[in-house]
Short mmCIF file of C-alpha atoms in Angstrom, two decimals:
data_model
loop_
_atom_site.label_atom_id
_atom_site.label_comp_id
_atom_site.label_asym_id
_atom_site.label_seq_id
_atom_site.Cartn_x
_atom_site.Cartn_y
_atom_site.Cartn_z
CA UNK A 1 -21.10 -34.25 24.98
CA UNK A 2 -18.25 -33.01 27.28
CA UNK A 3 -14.80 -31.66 25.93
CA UNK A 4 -13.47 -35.24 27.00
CA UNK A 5 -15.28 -36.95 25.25
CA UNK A 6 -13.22 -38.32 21.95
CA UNK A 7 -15.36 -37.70 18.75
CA UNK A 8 -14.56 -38.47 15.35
CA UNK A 9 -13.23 -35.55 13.27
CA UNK A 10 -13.29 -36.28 9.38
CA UNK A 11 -10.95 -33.63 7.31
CA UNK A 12 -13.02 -31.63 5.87
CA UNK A 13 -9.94 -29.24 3.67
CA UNK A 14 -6.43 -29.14 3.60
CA UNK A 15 -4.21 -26.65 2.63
CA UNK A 16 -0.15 -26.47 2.44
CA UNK A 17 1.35 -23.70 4.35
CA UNK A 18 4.99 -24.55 3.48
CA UNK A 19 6.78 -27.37 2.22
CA UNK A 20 6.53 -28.81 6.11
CA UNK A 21 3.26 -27.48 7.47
CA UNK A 22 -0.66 -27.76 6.70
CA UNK A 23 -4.07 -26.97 7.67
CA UNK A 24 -6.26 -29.39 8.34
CA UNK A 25 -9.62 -28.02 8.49
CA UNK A 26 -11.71 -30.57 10.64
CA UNK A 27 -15.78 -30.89 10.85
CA UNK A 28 -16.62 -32.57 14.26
CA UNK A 29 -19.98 -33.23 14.77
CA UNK A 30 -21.22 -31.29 18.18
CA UNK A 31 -18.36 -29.21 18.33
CA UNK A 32 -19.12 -26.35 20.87
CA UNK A 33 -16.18 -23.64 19.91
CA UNK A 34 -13.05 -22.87 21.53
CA UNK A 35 -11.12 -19.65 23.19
CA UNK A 36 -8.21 -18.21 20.93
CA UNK A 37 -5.10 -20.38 21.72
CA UNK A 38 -6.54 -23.49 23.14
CA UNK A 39 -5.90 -26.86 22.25
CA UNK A 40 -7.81 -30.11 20.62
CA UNK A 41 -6.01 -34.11 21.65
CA UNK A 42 -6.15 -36.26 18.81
CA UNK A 43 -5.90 -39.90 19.02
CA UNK A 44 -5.08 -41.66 15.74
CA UNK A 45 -5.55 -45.63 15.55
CA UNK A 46 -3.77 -48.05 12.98
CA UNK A 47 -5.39 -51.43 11.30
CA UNK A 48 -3.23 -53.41 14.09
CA UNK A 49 -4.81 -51.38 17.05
CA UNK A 50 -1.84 -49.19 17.61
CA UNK A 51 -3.16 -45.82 19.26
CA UNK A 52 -1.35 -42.02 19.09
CA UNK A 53 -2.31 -39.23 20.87
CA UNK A 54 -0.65 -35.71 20.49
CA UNK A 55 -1.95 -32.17 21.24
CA UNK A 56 -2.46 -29.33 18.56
CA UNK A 57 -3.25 -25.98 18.71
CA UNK A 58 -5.85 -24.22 17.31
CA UNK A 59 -5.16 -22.13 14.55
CA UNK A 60 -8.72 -20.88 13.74
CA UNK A 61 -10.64 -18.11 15.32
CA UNK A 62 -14.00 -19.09 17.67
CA UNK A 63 -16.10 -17.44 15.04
CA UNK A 64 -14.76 -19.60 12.17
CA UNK A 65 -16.94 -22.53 13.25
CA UNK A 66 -14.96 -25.68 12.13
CA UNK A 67 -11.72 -25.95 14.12
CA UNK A 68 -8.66 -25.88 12.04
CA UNK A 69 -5.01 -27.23 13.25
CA UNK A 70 -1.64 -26.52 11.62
CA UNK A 71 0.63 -28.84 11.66
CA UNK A 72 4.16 -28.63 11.24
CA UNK A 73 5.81 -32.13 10.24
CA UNK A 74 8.83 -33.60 12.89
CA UNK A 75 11.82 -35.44 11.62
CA UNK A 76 11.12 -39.28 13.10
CA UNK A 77 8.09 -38.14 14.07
CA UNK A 78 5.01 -40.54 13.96
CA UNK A 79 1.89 -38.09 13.66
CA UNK A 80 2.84 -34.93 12.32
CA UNK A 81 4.10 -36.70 9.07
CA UNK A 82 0.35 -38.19 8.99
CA UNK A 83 -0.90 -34.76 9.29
CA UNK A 84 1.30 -32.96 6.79
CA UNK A 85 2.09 -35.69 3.80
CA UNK A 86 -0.99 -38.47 4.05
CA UNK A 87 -3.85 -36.76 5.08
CA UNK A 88 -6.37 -36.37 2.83
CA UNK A 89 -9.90 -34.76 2.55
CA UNK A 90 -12.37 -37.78 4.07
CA UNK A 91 -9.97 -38.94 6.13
CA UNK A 92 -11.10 -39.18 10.06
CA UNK A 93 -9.40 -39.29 13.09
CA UNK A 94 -10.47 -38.66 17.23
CA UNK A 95 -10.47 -35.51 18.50
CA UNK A 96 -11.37 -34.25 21.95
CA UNK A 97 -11.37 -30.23 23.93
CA UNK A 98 -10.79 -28.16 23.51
CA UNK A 99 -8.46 -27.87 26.37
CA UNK A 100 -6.32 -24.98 27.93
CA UNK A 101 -7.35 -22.10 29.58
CA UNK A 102 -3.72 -20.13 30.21
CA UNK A 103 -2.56 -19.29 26.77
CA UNK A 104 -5.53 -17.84 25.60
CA UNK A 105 -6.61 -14.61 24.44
CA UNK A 106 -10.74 -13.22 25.00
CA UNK A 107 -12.08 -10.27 23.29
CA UNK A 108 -12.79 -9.02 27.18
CA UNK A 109 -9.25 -8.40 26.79
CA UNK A 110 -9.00 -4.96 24.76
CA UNK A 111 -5.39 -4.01 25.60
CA UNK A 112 -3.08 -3.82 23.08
CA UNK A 113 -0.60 -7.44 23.93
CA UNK A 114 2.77 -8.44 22.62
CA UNK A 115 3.47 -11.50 20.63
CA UNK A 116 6.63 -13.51 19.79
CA UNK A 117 6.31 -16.97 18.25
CA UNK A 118 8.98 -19.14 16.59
CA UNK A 119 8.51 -22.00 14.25
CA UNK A 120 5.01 -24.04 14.86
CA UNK A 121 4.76 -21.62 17.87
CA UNK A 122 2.90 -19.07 15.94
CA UNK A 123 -0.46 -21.17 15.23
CA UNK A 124 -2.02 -20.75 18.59
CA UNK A 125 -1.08 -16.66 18.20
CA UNK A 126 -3.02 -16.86 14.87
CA UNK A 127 -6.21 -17.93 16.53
CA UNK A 128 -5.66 -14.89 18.86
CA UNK A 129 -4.86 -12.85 15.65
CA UNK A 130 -8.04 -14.15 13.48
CA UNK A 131 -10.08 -13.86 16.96
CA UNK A 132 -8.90 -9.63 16.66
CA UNK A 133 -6.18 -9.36 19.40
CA UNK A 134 -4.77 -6.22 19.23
CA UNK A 135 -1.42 -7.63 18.37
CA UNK A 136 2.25 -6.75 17.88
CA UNK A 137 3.84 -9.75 16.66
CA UNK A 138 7.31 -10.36 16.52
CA UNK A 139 8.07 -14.19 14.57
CA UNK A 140 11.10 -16.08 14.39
CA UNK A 141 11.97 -18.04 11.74
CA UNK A 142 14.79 -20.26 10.34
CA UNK A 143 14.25 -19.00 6.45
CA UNK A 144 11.21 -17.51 5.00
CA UNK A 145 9.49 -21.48 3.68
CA UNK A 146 9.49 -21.98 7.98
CA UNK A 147 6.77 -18.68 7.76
CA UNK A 148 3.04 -19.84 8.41
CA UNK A 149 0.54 -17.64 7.44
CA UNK A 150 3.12 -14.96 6.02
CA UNK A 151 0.50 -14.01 3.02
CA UNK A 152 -2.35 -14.00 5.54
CA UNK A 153 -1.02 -11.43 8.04
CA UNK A 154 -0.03 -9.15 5.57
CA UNK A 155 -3.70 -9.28 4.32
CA UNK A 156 -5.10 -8.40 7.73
CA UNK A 157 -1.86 -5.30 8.26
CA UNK A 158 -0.91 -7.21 11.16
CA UNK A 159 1.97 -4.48 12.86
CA UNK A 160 4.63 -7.87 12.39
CA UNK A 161 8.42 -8.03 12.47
CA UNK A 162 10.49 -10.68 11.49
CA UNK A 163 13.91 -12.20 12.23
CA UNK A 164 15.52 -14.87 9.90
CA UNK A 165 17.87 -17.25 11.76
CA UNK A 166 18.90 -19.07 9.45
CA UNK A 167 18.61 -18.13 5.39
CA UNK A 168 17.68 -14.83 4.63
CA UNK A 169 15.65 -14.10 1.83
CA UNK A 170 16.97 -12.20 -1.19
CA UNK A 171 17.52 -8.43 -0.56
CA UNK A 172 16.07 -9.22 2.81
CA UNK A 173 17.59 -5.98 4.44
CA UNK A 174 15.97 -6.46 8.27
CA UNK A 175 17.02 -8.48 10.85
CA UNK A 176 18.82 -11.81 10.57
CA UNK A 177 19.86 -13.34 14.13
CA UNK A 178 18.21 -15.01 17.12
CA UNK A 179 15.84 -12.65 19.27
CA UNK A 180 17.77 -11.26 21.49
CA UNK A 181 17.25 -8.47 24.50
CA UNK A 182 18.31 -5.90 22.13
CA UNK A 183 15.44 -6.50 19.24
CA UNK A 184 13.45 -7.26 21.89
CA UNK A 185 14.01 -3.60 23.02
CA UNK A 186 13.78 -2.18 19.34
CA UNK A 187 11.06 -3.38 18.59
CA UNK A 188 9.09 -2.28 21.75
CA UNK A 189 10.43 -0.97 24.23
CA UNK A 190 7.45 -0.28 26.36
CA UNK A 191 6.80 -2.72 29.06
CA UNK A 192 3.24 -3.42 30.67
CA UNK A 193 1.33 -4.98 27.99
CA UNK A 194 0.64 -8.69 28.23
CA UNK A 195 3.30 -10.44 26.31
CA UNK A 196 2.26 -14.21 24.35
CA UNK A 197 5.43 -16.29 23.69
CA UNK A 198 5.32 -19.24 22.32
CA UNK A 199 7.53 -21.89 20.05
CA UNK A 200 10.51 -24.54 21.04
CA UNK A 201 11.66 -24.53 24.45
CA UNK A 202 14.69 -23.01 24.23
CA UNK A 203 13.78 -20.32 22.16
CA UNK A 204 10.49 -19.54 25.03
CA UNK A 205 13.38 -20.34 27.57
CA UNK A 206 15.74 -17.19 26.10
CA UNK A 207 12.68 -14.89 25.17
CA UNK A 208 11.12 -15.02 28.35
CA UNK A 209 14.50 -13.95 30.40
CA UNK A 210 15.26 -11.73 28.20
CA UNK A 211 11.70 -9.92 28.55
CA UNK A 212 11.94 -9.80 32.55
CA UNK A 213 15.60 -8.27 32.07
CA UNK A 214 14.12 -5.71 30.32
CA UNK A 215 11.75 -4.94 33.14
CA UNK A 216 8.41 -6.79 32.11
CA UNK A 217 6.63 -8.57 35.09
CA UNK A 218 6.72 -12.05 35.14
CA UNK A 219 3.31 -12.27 35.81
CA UNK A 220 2.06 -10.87 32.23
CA UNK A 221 4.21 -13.00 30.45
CA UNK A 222 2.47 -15.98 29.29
CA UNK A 223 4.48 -18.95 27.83
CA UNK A 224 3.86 -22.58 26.09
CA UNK A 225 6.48 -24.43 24.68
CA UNK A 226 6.77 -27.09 22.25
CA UNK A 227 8.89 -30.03 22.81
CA UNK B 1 -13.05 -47.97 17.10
CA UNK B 2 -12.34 -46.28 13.82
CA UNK B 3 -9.30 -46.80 12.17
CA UNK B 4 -7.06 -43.90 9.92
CA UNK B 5 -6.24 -44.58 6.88
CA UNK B 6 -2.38 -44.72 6.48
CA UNK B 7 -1.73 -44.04 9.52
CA UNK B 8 0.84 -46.94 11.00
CA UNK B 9 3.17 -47.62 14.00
CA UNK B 10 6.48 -46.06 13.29
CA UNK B 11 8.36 -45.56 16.78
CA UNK B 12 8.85 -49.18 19.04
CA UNK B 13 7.91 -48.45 22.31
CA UNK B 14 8.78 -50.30 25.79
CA UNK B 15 4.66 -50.65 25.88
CA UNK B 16 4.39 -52.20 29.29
CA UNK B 17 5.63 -48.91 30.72
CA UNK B 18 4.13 -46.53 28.86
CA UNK B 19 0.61 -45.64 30.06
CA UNK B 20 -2.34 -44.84 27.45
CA UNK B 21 -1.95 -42.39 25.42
CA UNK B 22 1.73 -41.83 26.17
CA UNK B 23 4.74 -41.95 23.84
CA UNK B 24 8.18 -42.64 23.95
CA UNK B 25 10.61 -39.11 24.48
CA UNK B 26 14.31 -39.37 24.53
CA UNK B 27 14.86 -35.83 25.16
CA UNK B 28 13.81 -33.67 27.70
CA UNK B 29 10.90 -30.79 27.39
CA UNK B 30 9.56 -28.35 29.43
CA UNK B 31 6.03 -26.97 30.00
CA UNK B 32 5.87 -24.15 32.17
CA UNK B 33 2.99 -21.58 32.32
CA UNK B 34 5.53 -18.19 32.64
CA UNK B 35 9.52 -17.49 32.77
CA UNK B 36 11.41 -19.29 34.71
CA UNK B 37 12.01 -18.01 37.58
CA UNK B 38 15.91 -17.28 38.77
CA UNK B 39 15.86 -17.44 43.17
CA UNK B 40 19.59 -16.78 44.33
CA UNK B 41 20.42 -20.21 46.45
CA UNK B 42 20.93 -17.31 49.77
CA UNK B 43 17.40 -16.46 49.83
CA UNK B 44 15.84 -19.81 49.15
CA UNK B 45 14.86 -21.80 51.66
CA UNK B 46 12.02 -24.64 51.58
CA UNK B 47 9.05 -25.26 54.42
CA UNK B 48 6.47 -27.37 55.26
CA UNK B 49 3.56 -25.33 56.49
CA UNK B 50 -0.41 -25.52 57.50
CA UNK B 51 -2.37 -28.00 58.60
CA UNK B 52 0.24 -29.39 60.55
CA UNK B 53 1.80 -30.23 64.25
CA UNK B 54 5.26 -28.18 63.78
CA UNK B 55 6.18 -25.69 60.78
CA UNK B 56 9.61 -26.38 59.59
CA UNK B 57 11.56 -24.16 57.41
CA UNK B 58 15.06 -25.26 56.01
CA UNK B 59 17.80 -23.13 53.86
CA UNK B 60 19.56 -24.09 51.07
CA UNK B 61 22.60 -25.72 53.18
CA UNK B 62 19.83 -27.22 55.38
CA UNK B 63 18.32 -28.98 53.28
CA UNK B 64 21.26 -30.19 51.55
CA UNK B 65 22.08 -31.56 54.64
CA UNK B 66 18.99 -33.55 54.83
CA UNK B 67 19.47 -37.09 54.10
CA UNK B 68 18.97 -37.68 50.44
CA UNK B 69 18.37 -40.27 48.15
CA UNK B 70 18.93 -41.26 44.84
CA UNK B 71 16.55 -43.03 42.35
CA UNK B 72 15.44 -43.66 38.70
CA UNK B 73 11.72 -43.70 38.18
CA UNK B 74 9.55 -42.88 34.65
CA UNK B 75 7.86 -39.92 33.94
CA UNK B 76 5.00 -38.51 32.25
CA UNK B 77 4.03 -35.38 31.20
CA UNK B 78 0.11 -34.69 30.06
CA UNK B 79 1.59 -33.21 26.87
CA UNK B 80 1.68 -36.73 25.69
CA UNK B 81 5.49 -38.16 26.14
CA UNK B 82 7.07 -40.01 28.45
CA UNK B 83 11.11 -40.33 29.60
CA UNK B 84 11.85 -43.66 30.96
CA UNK B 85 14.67 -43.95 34.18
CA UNK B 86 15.27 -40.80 34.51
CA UNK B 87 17.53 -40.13 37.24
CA UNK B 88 17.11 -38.16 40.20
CA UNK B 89 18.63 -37.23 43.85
CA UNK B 90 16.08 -35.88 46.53
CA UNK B 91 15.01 -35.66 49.83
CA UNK B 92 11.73 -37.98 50.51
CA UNK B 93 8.86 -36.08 51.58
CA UNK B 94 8.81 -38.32 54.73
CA UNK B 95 11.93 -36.97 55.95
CA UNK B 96 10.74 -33.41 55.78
CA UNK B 97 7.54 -34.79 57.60
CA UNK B 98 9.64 -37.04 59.91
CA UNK B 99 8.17 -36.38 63.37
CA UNK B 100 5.74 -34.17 62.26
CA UNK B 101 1.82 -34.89 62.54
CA UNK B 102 -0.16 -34.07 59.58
CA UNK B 103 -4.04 -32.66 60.42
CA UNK B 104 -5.35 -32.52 57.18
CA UNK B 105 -5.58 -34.76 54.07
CA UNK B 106 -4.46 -32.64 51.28
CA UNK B 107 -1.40 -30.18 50.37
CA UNK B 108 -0.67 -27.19 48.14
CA UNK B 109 2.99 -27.13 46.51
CA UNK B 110 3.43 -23.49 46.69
CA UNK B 111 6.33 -22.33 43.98
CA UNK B 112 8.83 -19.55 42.94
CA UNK B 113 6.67 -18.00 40.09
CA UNK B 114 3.73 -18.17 42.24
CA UNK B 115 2.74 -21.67 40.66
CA UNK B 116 0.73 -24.05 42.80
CA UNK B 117 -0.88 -27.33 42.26
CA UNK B 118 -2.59 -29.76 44.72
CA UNK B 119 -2.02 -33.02 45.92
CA UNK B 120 -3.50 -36.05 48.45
CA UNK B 121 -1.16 -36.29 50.91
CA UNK B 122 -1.09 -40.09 50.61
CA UNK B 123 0.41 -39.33 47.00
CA UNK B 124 3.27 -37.82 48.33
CA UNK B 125 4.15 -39.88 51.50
CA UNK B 126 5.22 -43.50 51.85
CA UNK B 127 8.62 -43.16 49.49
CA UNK B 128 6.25 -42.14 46.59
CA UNK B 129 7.74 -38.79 46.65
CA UNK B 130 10.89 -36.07 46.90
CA UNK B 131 11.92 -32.72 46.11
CA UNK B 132 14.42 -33.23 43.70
CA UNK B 133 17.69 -31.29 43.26
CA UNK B 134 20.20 -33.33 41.02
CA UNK B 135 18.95 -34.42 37.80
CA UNK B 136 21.07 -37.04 35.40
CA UNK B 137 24.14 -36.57 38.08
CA UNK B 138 24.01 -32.87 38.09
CA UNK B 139 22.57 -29.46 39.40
CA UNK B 140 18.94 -29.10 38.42
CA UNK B 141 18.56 -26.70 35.93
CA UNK B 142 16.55 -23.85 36.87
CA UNK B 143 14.25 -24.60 33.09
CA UNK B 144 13.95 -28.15 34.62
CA UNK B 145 12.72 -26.54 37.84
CA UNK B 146 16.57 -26.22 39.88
CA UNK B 147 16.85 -25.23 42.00
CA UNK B 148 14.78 -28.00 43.61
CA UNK B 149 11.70 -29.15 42.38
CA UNK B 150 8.57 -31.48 43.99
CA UNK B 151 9.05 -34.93 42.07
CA UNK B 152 5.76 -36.89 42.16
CA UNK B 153 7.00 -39.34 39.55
CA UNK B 154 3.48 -41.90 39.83
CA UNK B 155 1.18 -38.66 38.99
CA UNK B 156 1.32 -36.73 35.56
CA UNK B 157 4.10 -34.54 35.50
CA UNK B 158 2.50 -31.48 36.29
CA UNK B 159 2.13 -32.24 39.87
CA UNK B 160 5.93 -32.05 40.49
CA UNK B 161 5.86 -28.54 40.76
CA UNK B 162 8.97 -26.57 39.47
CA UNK B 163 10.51 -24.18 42.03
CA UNK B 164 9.16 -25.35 44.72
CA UNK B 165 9.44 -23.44 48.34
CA UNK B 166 6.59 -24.51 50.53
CA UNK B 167 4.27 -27.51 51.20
CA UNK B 168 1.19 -26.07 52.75
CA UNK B 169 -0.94 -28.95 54.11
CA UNK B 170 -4.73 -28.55 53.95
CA UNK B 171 -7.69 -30.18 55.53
CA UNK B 172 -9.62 -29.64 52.35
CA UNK B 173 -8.45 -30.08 48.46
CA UNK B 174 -8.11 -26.47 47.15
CA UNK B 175 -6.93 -26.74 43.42
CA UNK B 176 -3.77 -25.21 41.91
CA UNK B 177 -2.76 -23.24 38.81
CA UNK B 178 -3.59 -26.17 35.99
CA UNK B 179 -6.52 -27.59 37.80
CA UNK B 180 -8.62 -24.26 38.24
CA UNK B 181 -7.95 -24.31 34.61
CA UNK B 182 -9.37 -27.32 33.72
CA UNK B 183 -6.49 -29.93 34.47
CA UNK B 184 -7.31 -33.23 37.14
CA UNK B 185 -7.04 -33.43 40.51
CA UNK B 186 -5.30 -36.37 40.77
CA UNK B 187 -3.32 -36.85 37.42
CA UNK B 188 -3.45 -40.96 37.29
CA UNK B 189 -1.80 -41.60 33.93
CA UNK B 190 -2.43 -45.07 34.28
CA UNK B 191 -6.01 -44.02 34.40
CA UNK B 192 -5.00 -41.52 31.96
CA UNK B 193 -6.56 -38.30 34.16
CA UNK B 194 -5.65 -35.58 32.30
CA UNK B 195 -8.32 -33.32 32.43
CA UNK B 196 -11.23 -32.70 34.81
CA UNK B 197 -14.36 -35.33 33.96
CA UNK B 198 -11.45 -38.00 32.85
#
């Protein structure tokens, strides 16, 4: 079978990550693995005929076997309320990749790289994280339920920072605005490491001139932006 | 084809103009692989280059003083979504190319950022194609690819290359940024080509 090809994925686990977002853990027969930040399609058909497609990251690492995706629901959205409130275990859907071959991170790759995700942006930098990139990560969030995997990367000692944009949590003491050129500068000021940014456009949009003001090269900065 | 459970239409769609796989976007997002880049409008200027009978170059007031055009046409990015009559002002690609005699089949939009992507040249003559630099009656932005971007509206959006600053014409097809990474020549989304072996 070849990445295009559209197989069926049946849910094999899910698992709530906040009140918005979940994990659907998928089995796919013939599944050949992925690269850390890549990308599945899935195509999602009604009684009548109607068809969906949208794209998902990856939140799993290659060595986990079964691909996971996170999904983080959309106001008025069509899928990602599937995904998040009527999925359950059994359940199938198509799937086909996985695709991408830009925002990705390879063991080959032993330098230490920079990280900054807001919202649903962070699940593609978890597979890098779960894959072992040596990672800084910086994550933006509106209030602490918008957090995916907060538990999980203070398990693994991931070196993380956080900003709250919105709601801070009680006694929450560190920083509480948008990322801006200054935090960007506290929290590592060294330039020359690749730098992953991903999350709403905007926020990419701001990051990533913000980052080449303070003297990284455009070419190690690697964006994707969601909608 | 296997149905899922629960899963039901919830956003109408104009459905004759939405190709497979597409859905309906009222806003406007961006994909882009890196920053965006910010060229100052005095050292921009735009050329046609390569396989071809004359190399033209043109700056900023140059080509502003091309004649232009304005149109509404749909677009569609491989992400999924689609923005119905958008519109757009732009020089055709066969005004640049007025007068000029092409010797190969192919081109490589080379862009600000060092993005590239590559195109049949029959996809981007015959009024099929412009580089944009007004969007929705204003400046383009520089996120939506401003200050002039390639606007290949019948292709997947990816092949109107943000930033763009030269048209290199080719004899042979030499793949750009997306494609060497796994992305379709072409980009039919009628045919829905979004990756190579579609």
């Amino acid at each position: 079978m070849r990445p295009t090809d559209w197989r069926k994925a049946t849910v094999e686990r899910i698992r709530p990550e906040t009140p918005r977002a979940a994990t659907l853990t998928l089995n796919v027969p013939g599944w050949s693995g992925h690269r850390a930040g890549q990308h599945v399609d899935v195509r999602l058909t009604a009684d009548d005929g109607y068809q969906a497609q949208r794209r998902y990251s990856i939140a799993s690492a290659p060595a986990d076997g079964a691909p996971q995706i996170t999904v983080v629901e959309v106001d008025g959205g069509e899928v990602s309320p599937w995904m998040v409130s009527v999925a359950r275990e059994e359940d199938t859907f198509e799937v086909r990749g996985p695709f991408g071959g830009w925002f990705v991170w390879d063991p080959a790759h032993t330098e230490p790289v920079l990280m900054i995700g807001g919202g649903s942006g962070l699940v593609p930098l978890m597979s890098m994280v779960r894959a072992g990139a040596p990672a800084r990560l910086l994550v933006s969030a509106r209030d602490r339920d918008d957090v995916l995997y907060l538990d999980e990367l203070e398990k693994r000692g991931v070196d993380l920072a956080l900003t709250y944009t919105r709601r801070m949590p009680l006694g929450w003491t560190g920083w509480n605005r948008r990322v801006d050129r200054e935090m960007l500068w506290k929290w590592q000021p060294r330039v020359g490491p690749r730098v992953y940014v991903c999350g709403p456009t905007a926020f990419v949009e701001s990051v990533a001139d913000d980052l080449v003001f303070l003297g990284h090269d455009p070419a190690n900065i690697r964006t994707e932006r969601f909608g | 084809m296997s149905t899922t459970r629960g899963f039901f239409r919830r956003r109408s769609g104009d459905d004759e103009r939405l190709p497979p796989g597409q859905y309906l976007e009222r806003g406007f997002p961006v994909l882009s692989a890196g920053p965006t880049p910010h060229t100052p409008l005095d050292q921009w200027d735009l050329s046609i280059t390569g396989a071809i009978s004359e190399e033209r170059t043109w700056t900023w007031e140059q080509f502003l003083a091309l004649p232009s055009e304005d149109f509404t046409v749909d677009i569609h990015c491989v992400t999924t979504w689609t923005k119905l009559d958008t519109e757009w002002t732009g020089v055709s690609i066969d005004t640049l190319l007025d007068g000029v005699e092409l010797e190969g089949g192919y081109l490589t939009a080379l862009c600000d950022g060092g993005y590239t992507t590559n195109l049949p040249v029959e996809d981007v003559t015959g009024g099929k194609a412009w580089v944009a630099y007004r969007y929705d009656g204003d400046e383009l932005e520089p996120e939506h690819g401003g200050p002039a971007r390639l606007l290949v509206p019948h292709l997947y959006f990816w092949k109107s290359a943000k930033w763009v600053r030269r048209l290199i014409f080719r004899e042979d097809d030499e793949q750009g940024f997306w494609e060497q990474l796994g992305y379709h020549d072409r980009g039919d989304p009628w045919l829905e080509q979004r990756y190579q072996g579609d």
